[in-house]
Amino acid sequence: MPATVVVGSQWGDEGKGRVVDLLSAEAEVVVRYQGGNNAGHTVWVGDRRFAFHLIPTGILRGKLSLLGAGMVIDLEVLLQEENELAAAGVEVIGKLRISENAHLILPYHKLLEAAEEDRLGSKAIGTTRRGIGPAYEDKAARRGLRIGDLRDEDALADKLTGLVAYKNLILSKVYGAPQVDAEKVFNDLRVLYGHYAEAICDTSLIVAEALASGKNVLFEGAHGTMLDLDWGTYPYVTSSSPTSGAVASGAGIGPKYVGRVIGAAKAYTTRVGAGPFPTEVGEEIASQMREPGGEFGTTTGRARRIGWFDVVVVRKTSRINGLDALAITHLDVLGQFAEIPVCVAYECDGEQTAHFPNDLGRLARCQPVYETLPGWQSDISGARSFGDLPANAQRYVRRIAELVEVPISHVLVGRQRDQSILL
Ligand code: IMP
């Protein structure tokens, strides 16, 4: 059975967690393949809110949940997330497997990132300050520590001593920031390793066996394609690749096994952190959508920037990911507007373009070209089939599919599991 991947087709926070939660009902194995606890996937079950940062959302339905090699993992955060889930009655440890090849986020990564973001001031990227970028930097520089390195105590102590000495030099001499205590880091890691030792393995073997035996495997992308290190609005991006293409390298399978690519897209657009956002609206409109849409970061609690649906963006991310279908989320949030603008092209340097410029200088000169669609001005949160939606809401969804040239697979009209329409 070919595997399915759910990716974000905007700047993250598209509601991937909700979509993965729906699809994981049928899955047997759910796999995260990139990123770390900069991600935040929220799932509501009744009045209980579950916020995932590292653990695949599939754990909620008792599915085998893997943290793949492409991830960067902060074990302290993992333990905290596990404890919160356990307190809510969700079994974690028996269902969790962690790639021995995934990289560790260590205390100095977080300190270095905070020091650099502070130094940059108004030019900062606006990262989540979870140490993601510095951990991936160390991975690329071939001095990262991997989960598998925790097994050999002596080798770990040796590597850590050298690394902490090097990072402390940068922290103190470059930034004048507090230093890290190597012994404390080592002791904390040993305790965390003791807890997770049984879960650490070569997760690519589990995925390969699952695929070979025809099991339903679901890959849970994090962030959004517009935050991709290569294809996003660089440098205002994250340090991994949230695309469908990264499934193969991040999970350790051949690309031919990814059979279905579903992109999650909000019925409008949001972004957290700095960087270009062509359809961003002013605070007057944004404030009307922020509360109903819950537009505050799951990870950092920051108020999200808000804009209209941008066809130029989603056409690009559809191309990069090879989208088979779009899951449109948060459609209910638009119910308050008499008219809803949709950006269909950009006007740039005296010409119209349907393509998102890679050059941020050119992008800054682009103005969105809007098509205005009639709103439905009603509460659609009770709709359970496409036919239940008011005619103008149906028209809005159909028009997005037509403009983006991708069929719609799901429409989500609220945060609860049953507030979803399968097309
Ligand atoms: P980092 O991933 O913490 O390095 O942050 C880099 C940029 O990506 C910042 O603008 C973050 O706000 C953004 N970002 C990272 N992860 C997410 C996410 O899951 N949702 C939305 N934005 C994110």
Short mmCIF file of C-alpha atoms and ligand atoms in Angstrom, two decimals:
data_model
loop_
_atom_site.label_atom_id
_atom_site.label_comp_id
_atom_site.label_asym_id
_atom_site.label_seq_id
_atom_site.Cartn_x
_atom_site.Cartn_y
_atom_site.Cartn_z
CA MET A 1 0.00 0.00 0.00
CA PRO A 2 1.53 3.36 -0.97
CA ALA A 3 2.13 5.71 1.91
CA THR A 4 0.43 9.07 2.45
CA VAL A 5 2.14 12.28 3.50
CA VAL A 6 0.47 15.38 4.90
CA VAL A 7 2.40 18.59 4.31
CA GLY A 8 1.76 22.23 5.08
CA SER A 9 1.12 24.23 1.93
CA GLN A 10 1.47 27.71 3.40
CA TRP A 11 3.69 29.06 6.22
CA GLY A 12 2.82 26.39 8.79
CA ASP A 13 -0.06 26.17 11.26
CA GLU A 14 -2.41 25.04 8.48
CA GLY A 15 -4.09 22.49 10.70
CA LYS A 16 -1.94 19.51 9.66
CA GLY A 17 -2.41 17.98 13.10
CA ARG A 18 -6.17 17.83 12.54
CA VAL A 19 -5.75 16.29 9.10
CA VAL A 20 -3.20 13.75 10.34
CA ASP A 21 -5.52 12.91 13.23
CA LEU A 22 -8.34 12.18 10.77
CA LEU A 23 -6.17 10.09 8.46
CA SER A 24 -4.40 8.25 11.27
CA ALA A 25 -7.66 6.50 12.10
CA GLU A 26 -6.81 4.24 9.14
CA ALA A 27 -3.01 4.23 9.57
CA GLU A 28 -0.91 1.68 11.39
CA VAL A 29 2.33 3.65 11.57
CA VAL A 30 2.68 7.46 11.78
CA VAL A 31 6.07 9.05 11.16
CA ARG A 32 7.55 12.52 11.70
CA TYR A 33 10.46 12.99 9.30
CA GLN A 34 11.85 16.50 9.85
CA GLY A 35 11.92 19.46 12.20
CA GLY A 36 11.70 19.38 15.95
CA ASN A 37 9.68 20.98 18.69
CA ASN A 38 9.34 24.17 16.70
CA ALA A 39 6.25 22.38 15.36
CA GLY A 40 2.93 22.61 17.10
CA HIS A 41 0.04 20.38 16.11
CA THR A 42 -3.21 20.82 18.00
CA VAL A 43 -5.97 18.24 18.21
CA TRP A 44 -9.17 18.64 20.21
CA VAL A 45 -11.04 15.62 21.50
CA GLY A 46 -14.21 16.94 23.10
CA ASP A 47 -13.10 19.71 25.43
CA ARG A 48 -9.59 18.31 25.79
CA ARG A 49 -6.82 20.02 23.85
CA PHE A 50 -3.73 18.02 22.88
CA ALA A 51 -0.70 19.97 21.68
CA PHE A 52 2.01 17.97 19.93
CA HIS A 53 5.50 19.26 19.27
CA LEU A 54 7.60 16.14 18.71
CA ILE A 55 5.40 13.09 19.05
CA PRO A 56 3.36 12.21 15.96
CA THR A 57 -0.31 13.02 16.32
CA GLY A 58 -1.10 9.36 15.55
CA ILE A 59 -0.21 8.45 19.14
CA LEU A 60 -3.65 9.76 20.14
CA ARG A 61 -5.22 6.83 18.29
CA GLY A 62 -2.70 4.37 19.71
CA LYS A 63 -0.68 4.09 16.49
CA LEU A 64 3.00 3.16 16.35
CA SER A 65 4.66 6.58 16.23
CA LEU A 66 8.14 7.17 14.89
CA LEU A 67 10.54 10.08 15.20
CA GLY A 68 12.61 9.83 12.03
CA ALA A 69 16.29 10.46 11.33
CA GLY A 70 15.62 13.85 9.72
CA MET A 71 14.42 15.27 13.03
CA VAL A 72 16.25 17.24 15.71
CA ILE A 73 15.10 16.15 19.15
CA ASP A 74 15.14 17.86 22.53
CA LEU A 75 14.71 14.91 24.89
CA GLU A 76 13.63 17.13 27.77
CA VAL A 77 10.75 18.43 25.70
CA LEU A 78 9.93 14.91 24.58
CA LEU A 79 9.68 13.77 28.19
CA GLN A 80 7.50 16.74 29.08
CA GLU A 81 5.20 16.00 26.13
CA GLU A 82 5.09 12.33 27.07
CA ASN A 83 4.19 13.19 30.68
CA GLU A 84 1.40 15.51 29.57
CA LEU A 85 -0.03 12.84 27.27
CA ALA A 86 0.34 10.15 29.94
CA ALA A 87 -1.52 12.38 32.42
CA ALA A 88 -4.36 12.54 29.89
CA GLY A 89 -4.38 8.74 29.64
CA VAL A 90 -2.51 8.41 26.31
CA GLU A 91 0.02 5.58 26.19
CA VAL A 92 3.32 6.85 24.78
CA ILE A 93 6.42 4.88 25.67
CA GLY A 94 5.23 1.53 24.30
CA LYS A 95 4.16 3.12 21.01
CA LEU A 96 7.11 5.43 20.45
CA ARG A 97 10.28 4.68 18.47
CA ILE A 98 13.12 7.18 18.06
CA SER A 99 15.64 7.08 15.24
CA GLU A 100 19.18 6.53 16.45
CA ASN A 101 20.27 8.83 13.60
CA ALA A 102 18.17 11.82 14.66
CA HIS A 103 20.18 14.70 16.10
CA LEU A 104 19.98 16.00 19.65
CA ILE A 105 19.05 19.56 20.53
CA LEU A 106 21.25 20.49 23.48
CA PRO A 107 21.08 23.42 25.93
CA TYR A 108 23.81 25.35 24.10
CA HIS A 109 21.76 25.29 20.87
CA LYS A 110 18.95 27.16 22.60
CA LEU A 111 21.30 29.63 24.29
CA LEU A 112 23.17 30.36 21.06
CA GLU A 113 19.97 30.87 19.12
CA ALA A 114 18.54 33.27 21.70
CA ALA A 115 21.83 35.21 21.84
CA GLU A 116 21.95 35.54 18.05
CA GLU A 117 18.28 36.50 17.68
CA ASP A 118 18.76 39.14 20.39
CA ARG A 119 21.90 40.43 18.64
CA LEU A 120 20.03 40.74 15.35
CA GLY A 121 17.31 42.83 17.01
CA SER A 122 14.91 44.16 14.37
CA LYS A 123 16.64 41.98 11.74
CA ALA A 124 15.92 38.75 13.66
CA ILE A 125 14.25 35.81 11.90
CA GLY A 126 11.76 35.51 14.72
CA THR A 127 12.54 31.85 15.32
CA THR A 128 10.81 29.75 17.94
CA ARG A 129 14.10 29.80 19.94
CA ARG A 130 13.93 26.06 20.41
CA GLY A 131 17.49 25.53 19.15
CA ILE A 132 16.37 24.13 15.79
CA GLY A 133 18.68 26.14 13.52
CA PRO A 134 21.84 25.67 15.63
CA ALA A 135 21.17 21.91 15.93
CA TYR A 136 20.84 21.56 12.14
CA GLU A 137 23.96 23.73 11.73
CA ASP A 138 25.92 21.27 13.85
CA LYS A 139 24.47 18.36 11.89
CA ALA A 140 25.61 19.89 8.59
CA ALA A 141 28.99 20.76 10.10
CA ARG A 142 29.35 17.11 11.19
CA ARG A 143 29.78 17.90 14.86
CA GLY A 144 26.23 17.12 16.02
CA LEU A 145 25.41 14.54 18.65
CA ARG A 146 22.95 11.88 17.57
CA ILE A 147 20.46 9.95 19.64
CA GLY A 148 22.55 6.80 19.08
CA ASP A 149 25.56 8.53 20.66
CA LEU A 150 23.82 8.27 24.02
CA ARG A 151 24.52 4.53 24.16
CA ASP A 152 28.26 4.74 24.82
CA GLU A 153 28.75 6.64 28.06
CA ASP A 154 32.52 7.15 27.75
CA ALA A 155 32.41 8.26 24.13
CA LEU A 156 29.50 10.58 24.95
CA ALA A 157 31.43 12.21 27.83
CA ASP A 158 34.41 12.70 25.57
CA LYS A 159 32.41 14.23 22.68
CA LEU A 160 30.38 16.42 25.00
CA THR A 161 33.45 17.80 26.80
CA GLY A 162 34.95 18.98 23.51
CA LEU A 163 31.67 20.33 22.17
CA VAL A 164 30.68 22.21 25.31
CA ALA A 165 34.16 23.79 25.55
CA TYR A 166 33.80 25.01 21.96
CA LYS A 167 30.23 26.30 22.41
CA ASN A 168 31.12 28.00 25.71
CA LEU A 169 33.85 29.93 23.92
CA ILE A 170 31.29 31.27 21.46
CA LEU A 171 28.71 31.95 24.17
CA SER A 172 31.14 33.87 26.35
CA LYS A 173 33.54 35.51 23.87
CA VAL A 174 31.07 36.39 21.09
CA TYR A 175 27.87 37.01 22.97
CA GLY A 176 28.90 37.52 26.61
CA ALA A 177 26.17 34.99 27.42
CA PRO A 178 26.07 32.45 30.29
CA GLN A 179 27.99 29.23 29.73
CA VAL A 180 26.83 25.63 29.83
CA ASP A 181 27.91 23.11 32.45
CA ALA A 182 29.14 20.02 30.56
CA GLU A 183 28.71 17.74 33.57
CA LYS A 184 25.09 18.76 34.05
CA VAL A 185 24.33 18.24 30.35
CA PHE A 186 25.95 14.80 30.51
CA ASN A 187 24.07 13.76 33.66
CA ASP A 188 20.73 14.98 32.30
CA LEU A 189 21.32 13.10 29.05
CA ARG A 190 22.13 9.89 30.90
CA VAL A 191 18.84 10.08 32.82
CA LEU A 192 16.89 10.79 29.64
CA TYR A 193 18.66 7.97 27.83
CA GLY A 194 17.72 5.60 30.65
CA HIS A 195 14.08 6.47 30.03
CA TYR A 196 14.18 6.17 26.23
CA ALA A 197 16.83 3.44 25.67
CA GLU A 198 14.27 0.80 24.64
CA ALA A 199 12.61 3.12 22.14
CA ILE A 200 15.82 4.01 20.28
CA CYS A 201 16.41 2.03 17.09
CA ASP A 202 16.78 2.19 13.31
CA THR A 203 13.29 3.46 12.56
CA SER A 204 13.85 3.13 8.80
CA LEU A 205 13.68 -0.66 9.24
CA ILE A 206 10.26 -0.36 10.88
CA VAL A 207 8.98 1.80 8.02
CA ALA A 208 10.44 -0.57 5.41
CA GLU A 209 8.85 -3.61 7.05
CA ALA A 210 5.50 -1.83 7.41
CA LEU A 211 5.52 -0.84 3.73
CA ALA A 212 6.61 -4.32 2.63
CA SER A 213 3.76 -5.94 4.53
CA GLY A 214 1.19 -3.58 3.04
CA LYS A 215 0.53 -1.57 6.17
CA ASN A 216 -0.91 1.92 5.97
CA VAL A 217 1.92 4.35 6.75
CA LEU A 218 1.28 8.03 7.28
CA PHE A 219 4.00 10.70 7.22
CA GLU A 220 3.32 13.79 9.27
CA GLY A 221 5.00 16.88 7.86
CA ALA A 222 5.68 19.78 10.18
CA HIS A 223 5.74 23.54 9.50
CA GLY A 224 4.88 24.64 5.95
CA THR A 225 6.47 24.50 2.53
CA MET A 226 6.94 28.29 2.51
CA LEU A 227 9.28 27.75 5.48
CA ASP A 228 11.35 25.20 3.54
CA LEU A 229 15.09 25.82 3.65
CA ASP A 230 15.35 25.68 -0.16
CA TRP A 231 11.91 26.72 -1.39
CA GLY A 232 10.65 29.04 1.31
CA THR A 233 11.18 32.77 1.77
CA TYR A 234 14.86 32.36 2.66
CA PRO A 235 16.30 33.40 5.09
CA TYR A 236 12.91 33.68 6.86
CA VAL A 237 12.54 29.92 6.92
CA THR A 238 13.12 27.00 9.22
CA SER A 239 16.26 24.87 8.95
CA SER A 240 14.71 21.70 7.58
CA SER A 241 12.67 20.69 4.57
CA PRO A 242 8.95 20.32 5.32
CA THR A 243 8.16 19.06 1.80
CA SER A 244 7.00 15.66 0.56
CA GLY A 245 10.44 15.24 -1.02
CA ALA A 246 12.04 15.19 2.41
CA VAL A 247 10.06 12.12 3.47
CA ALA A 248 12.47 9.85 1.66
CA SER A 249 15.64 11.20 3.25
CA GLY A 250 14.11 12.01 6.64
CA ALA A 251 12.43 8.66 7.15
CA GLY A 252 14.92 6.56 5.18
CA ILE A 253 12.73 5.15 2.40
CA GLY A 254 12.75 5.39 -1.38
CA PRO A 255 10.62 8.19 -2.85
CA LYS A 256 8.57 5.68 -4.83
CA TYR A 257 6.77 4.61 -1.65
CA VAL A 258 5.07 7.98 -1.19
CA GLY A 259 1.85 7.42 -3.08
CA ARG A 260 -0.41 10.22 -1.96
CA VAL A 261 0.47 13.77 -1.00
CA ILE A 262 -2.13 15.83 0.85
CA GLY A 263 -1.51 19.52 1.45
CA ALA A 264 -3.18 21.22 4.36
CA ALA A 265 -4.16 24.84 3.64
CA LYS A 266 -6.12 27.29 5.69
CA ALA A 267 -9.02 28.97 3.90
CA TYR A 268 -6.94 32.11 4.46
CA THR A 269 -3.22 32.44 5.32
CA THR A 270 -1.20 32.90 8.51
CA ARG A 271 2.44 33.32 9.33
CA VAL A 272 4.41 33.51 12.60
CA GLY A 273 7.77 35.24 12.78
CA ALA A 274 9.35 37.72 10.39
CA GLY A 275 9.48 37.59 6.60
CA PRO A 276 7.44 38.48 3.52
CA PHE A 277 3.71 37.89 3.47
CA PRO A 278 2.09 39.45 0.38
CA THR A 279 -1.58 39.06 1.36
CA GLU A 280 -1.18 40.13 4.99
CA VAL A 281 -4.11 42.22 6.25
CA GLY A 282 -4.07 45.05 8.75
CA GLU A 283 -4.76 44.51 12.43
CA GLU A 284 -8.38 45.62 12.09
CA ILE A 285 -9.29 42.57 9.99
CA ALA A 286 -6.71 40.28 11.59
CA SER A 287 -8.18 40.89 15.03
CA GLN A 288 -11.58 39.70 13.80
CA MET A 289 -10.08 36.36 12.76
CA ARG A 290 -7.55 35.80 15.54
CA GLU A 291 -9.94 34.69 18.28
CA PRO A 292 -12.31 32.55 16.15
CA GLY A 293 -9.35 31.01 14.32
CA GLY A 294 -7.29 30.50 17.51
CA GLU A 295 -4.48 32.29 15.71
CA PHE A 296 -1.87 32.09 18.43
CA GLY A 297 1.20 29.87 17.99
CA THR A 298 0.86 26.40 19.56
CA THR A 299 4.56 26.44 20.41
CA THR A 300 5.31 30.02 21.39
CA GLY A 301 1.85 31.53 21.95
CA ARG A 302 2.76 34.43 19.61
CA ALA A 303 -0.14 36.12 17.80
CA ARG A 304 -0.07 34.93 14.19
CA ARG A 305 0.02 37.36 11.28
CA ILE A 306 -3.07 36.90 9.10
CA GLY A 307 -3.82 37.38 5.40
CA TRP A 308 -6.17 36.32 2.62
CA PHE A 309 -5.82 33.03 0.72
CA ASP A 310 -2.91 33.29 -1.69
CA VAL A 311 -3.27 31.17 -4.81
CA VAL A 312 0.26 32.10 -5.95
CA VAL A 313 1.65 30.55 -2.77
CA VAL A 314 -0.42 27.38 -2.87
CA ARG A 315 0.18 26.82 -6.58
CA LYS A 316 3.89 26.97 -5.81
CA THR A 317 3.69 24.61 -2.85
CA SER A 318 1.48 22.26 -4.86
CA ARG A 319 4.20 22.10 -7.51
CA ILE A 320 7.02 21.60 -5.00
CA ASN A 321 5.17 18.81 -3.18
CA GLY A 322 3.26 17.25 -6.07
CA LEU A 323 -0.03 17.65 -4.22
CA ASP A 324 -2.75 15.13 -5.00
CA ALA A 325 -5.33 16.87 -2.84
CA LEU A 326 -5.85 19.83 -0.57
CA ALA A 327 -7.46 19.73 2.86
CA ILE A 328 -8.98 23.16 3.45
CA THR A 329 -9.10 24.05 7.13
CA HIS A 330 -10.64 26.89 9.16
CA LEU A 331 -13.33 27.62 6.55
CA ASP A 332 -15.73 28.52 9.39
CA VAL A 333 -13.51 31.48 10.39
CA LEU A 334 -14.43 33.30 7.16
CA GLY A 335 -18.15 33.14 7.97
CA GLN A 336 -18.20 36.72 9.24
CA PHE A 337 -17.28 38.48 5.96
CA ALA A 338 -19.67 39.82 3.29
CA GLU A 339 -16.90 39.60 0.69
CA ILE A 340 -13.71 37.56 0.71
CA PRO A 341 -10.68 38.54 -1.38
CA VAL A 342 -8.55 35.75 -2.86
CA CYS A 343 -5.14 36.62 -4.28
CA VAL A 344 -4.93 35.17 -7.81
CA ALA A 345 -1.68 36.77 -9.07
CA TYR A 346 0.95 39.37 -8.20
CA GLU A 347 1.51 42.66 -9.96
CA CYS A 348 5.23 43.19 -10.08
CA ASP A 349 7.46 45.63 -12.01
CA GLY A 350 4.61 46.54 -14.34
CA GLU A 351 3.53 42.99 -15.15
CA GLN A 352 1.30 40.31 -13.67
CA THR A 353 2.81 37.04 -12.60
CA ALA A 354 1.33 33.79 -11.37
CA HIS A 355 4.70 32.66 -9.99
CA PHE A 356 6.02 33.36 -6.50
CA PRO A 357 9.38 35.15 -6.89
CA ASN A 358 12.35 33.53 -5.16
CA ASP A 359 14.07 36.92 -4.98
CA LEU A 360 12.84 38.72 -1.85
CA GLY A 361 13.70 42.10 -3.38
CA ARG A 362 11.35 41.44 -6.29
CA LEU A 363 8.77 39.93 -3.94
CA ALA A 364 8.78 43.15 -1.89
CA ARG A 365 7.77 45.05 -5.06
CA CYS A 366 4.82 42.70 -5.70
CA GLN A 367 1.24 43.68 -4.97
CA PRO A 368 -1.45 41.02 -4.69
CA VAL A 369 -4.13 41.00 -7.40
CA TYR A 370 -7.43 40.04 -5.80
CA GLU A 371 -10.57 38.39 -7.03
CA THR A 372 -13.42 39.03 -4.62
CA LEU A 373 -15.82 36.24 -3.81
CA PRO A 374 -19.14 36.66 -2.00
CA GLY A 375 -19.14 35.55 1.63
CA TRP A 376 -21.80 33.38 3.28
CA GLN A 377 -22.14 35.31 6.56
CA SER A 378 -23.36 32.38 8.58
CA ASP A 379 -22.13 29.77 11.03
CA ILE A 380 -21.09 26.67 9.08
CA SER A 381 -19.61 24.75 12.01
CA GLY A 382 -22.53 22.30 11.93
CA ALA A 383 -21.98 21.27 8.29
CA ARG A 384 -21.08 17.60 7.92
CA SER A 385 -21.35 17.22 4.14
CA PHE A 386 -20.44 19.50 1.26
CA GLY A 387 -24.13 19.94 0.51
CA ASP A 388 -24.68 21.30 4.05
CA LEU A 389 -22.49 24.31 3.23
CA PRO A 390 -24.16 27.52 2.03
CA ALA A 391 -23.89 28.03 -1.74
CA ASN A 392 -21.26 30.78 -1.39
CA ALA A 393 -19.07 28.62 0.87
CA GLN A 394 -19.27 25.80 -1.70
CA ARG A 395 -18.40 28.32 -4.38
CA TYR A 396 -15.39 29.56 -2.38
CA VAL A 397 -14.03 26.02 -1.95
CA ARG A 398 -14.64 25.12 -5.60
CA ARG A 399 -12.99 28.31 -6.79
CA ILE A 400 -9.88 27.63 -4.71
CA ALA A 401 -9.63 24.12 -6.16
CA GLU A 402 -10.01 25.55 -9.66
CA LEU A 403 -7.41 28.29 -9.17
CA VAL A 404 -4.87 26.07 -7.45
CA GLU A 405 -5.66 23.18 -9.82
CA VAL A 406 -5.77 20.63 -7.02
CA PRO A 407 -8.88 18.72 -5.93
CA ILE A 408 -10.13 19.21 -2.39
CA SER A 409 -10.17 16.11 -0.19
CA HIS A 410 -11.38 17.58 3.11
CA VAL A 411 -13.02 20.75 4.36
CA LEU A 412 -12.69 21.46 8.09
CA VAL A 413 -15.30 23.69 9.72
CA GLY A 414 -14.30 23.61 13.39
CA ARG A 415 -11.78 22.19 15.79
CA GLN A 416 -13.63 19.03 16.77
CA ARG A 417 -12.93 15.70 15.07
CA ASP A 418 -16.42 15.46 13.58
CA GLN A 419 -16.35 19.01 12.19
CA SER A 420 -14.86 17.74 8.97
CA ILE A 421 -16.29 17.13 5.53
CA LEU A 422 -14.82 14.41 3.32
CA LEU A 423 -15.20 15.11 -0.38
P1 IMP B 1 12.69 27.99 13.69
O1 IMP B 1 12.07 26.84 12.96
O2 IMP B 1 12.42 27.98 15.16
O3 IMP B 1 14.15 28.14 13.35
O4 IMP B 1 11.98 29.35 13.17
C1 IMP B 1 12.16 29.81 11.83
C2 IMP B 1 10.88 30.40 11.31
O5 IMP B 1 9.95 29.37 11.08
C3 IMP B 1 10.19 31.39 12.25
O6 IMP B 1 9.54 32.37 11.48
C4 IMP B 1 9.15 30.52 12.95
O7 IMP B 1 8.07 31.29 13.44
C5 IMP B 1 8.74 29.63 11.80
N1 IMP B 1 8.20 28.33 12.21
C6 IMP B 1 8.89 27.24 12.57
N2 IMP B 1 8.06 26.22 12.85
C7 IMP B 1 6.83 26.67 12.63
C8 IMP B 1 5.53 26.07 12.71
O8 IMP B 1 5.36 24.89 13.03
N3 IMP B 1 4.48 26.87 12.39
C9 IMP B 1 4.65 28.16 12.00
N4 IMP B 1 5.83 28.76 11.91
C10 IMP B 1 6.91 28.02 12.23
#
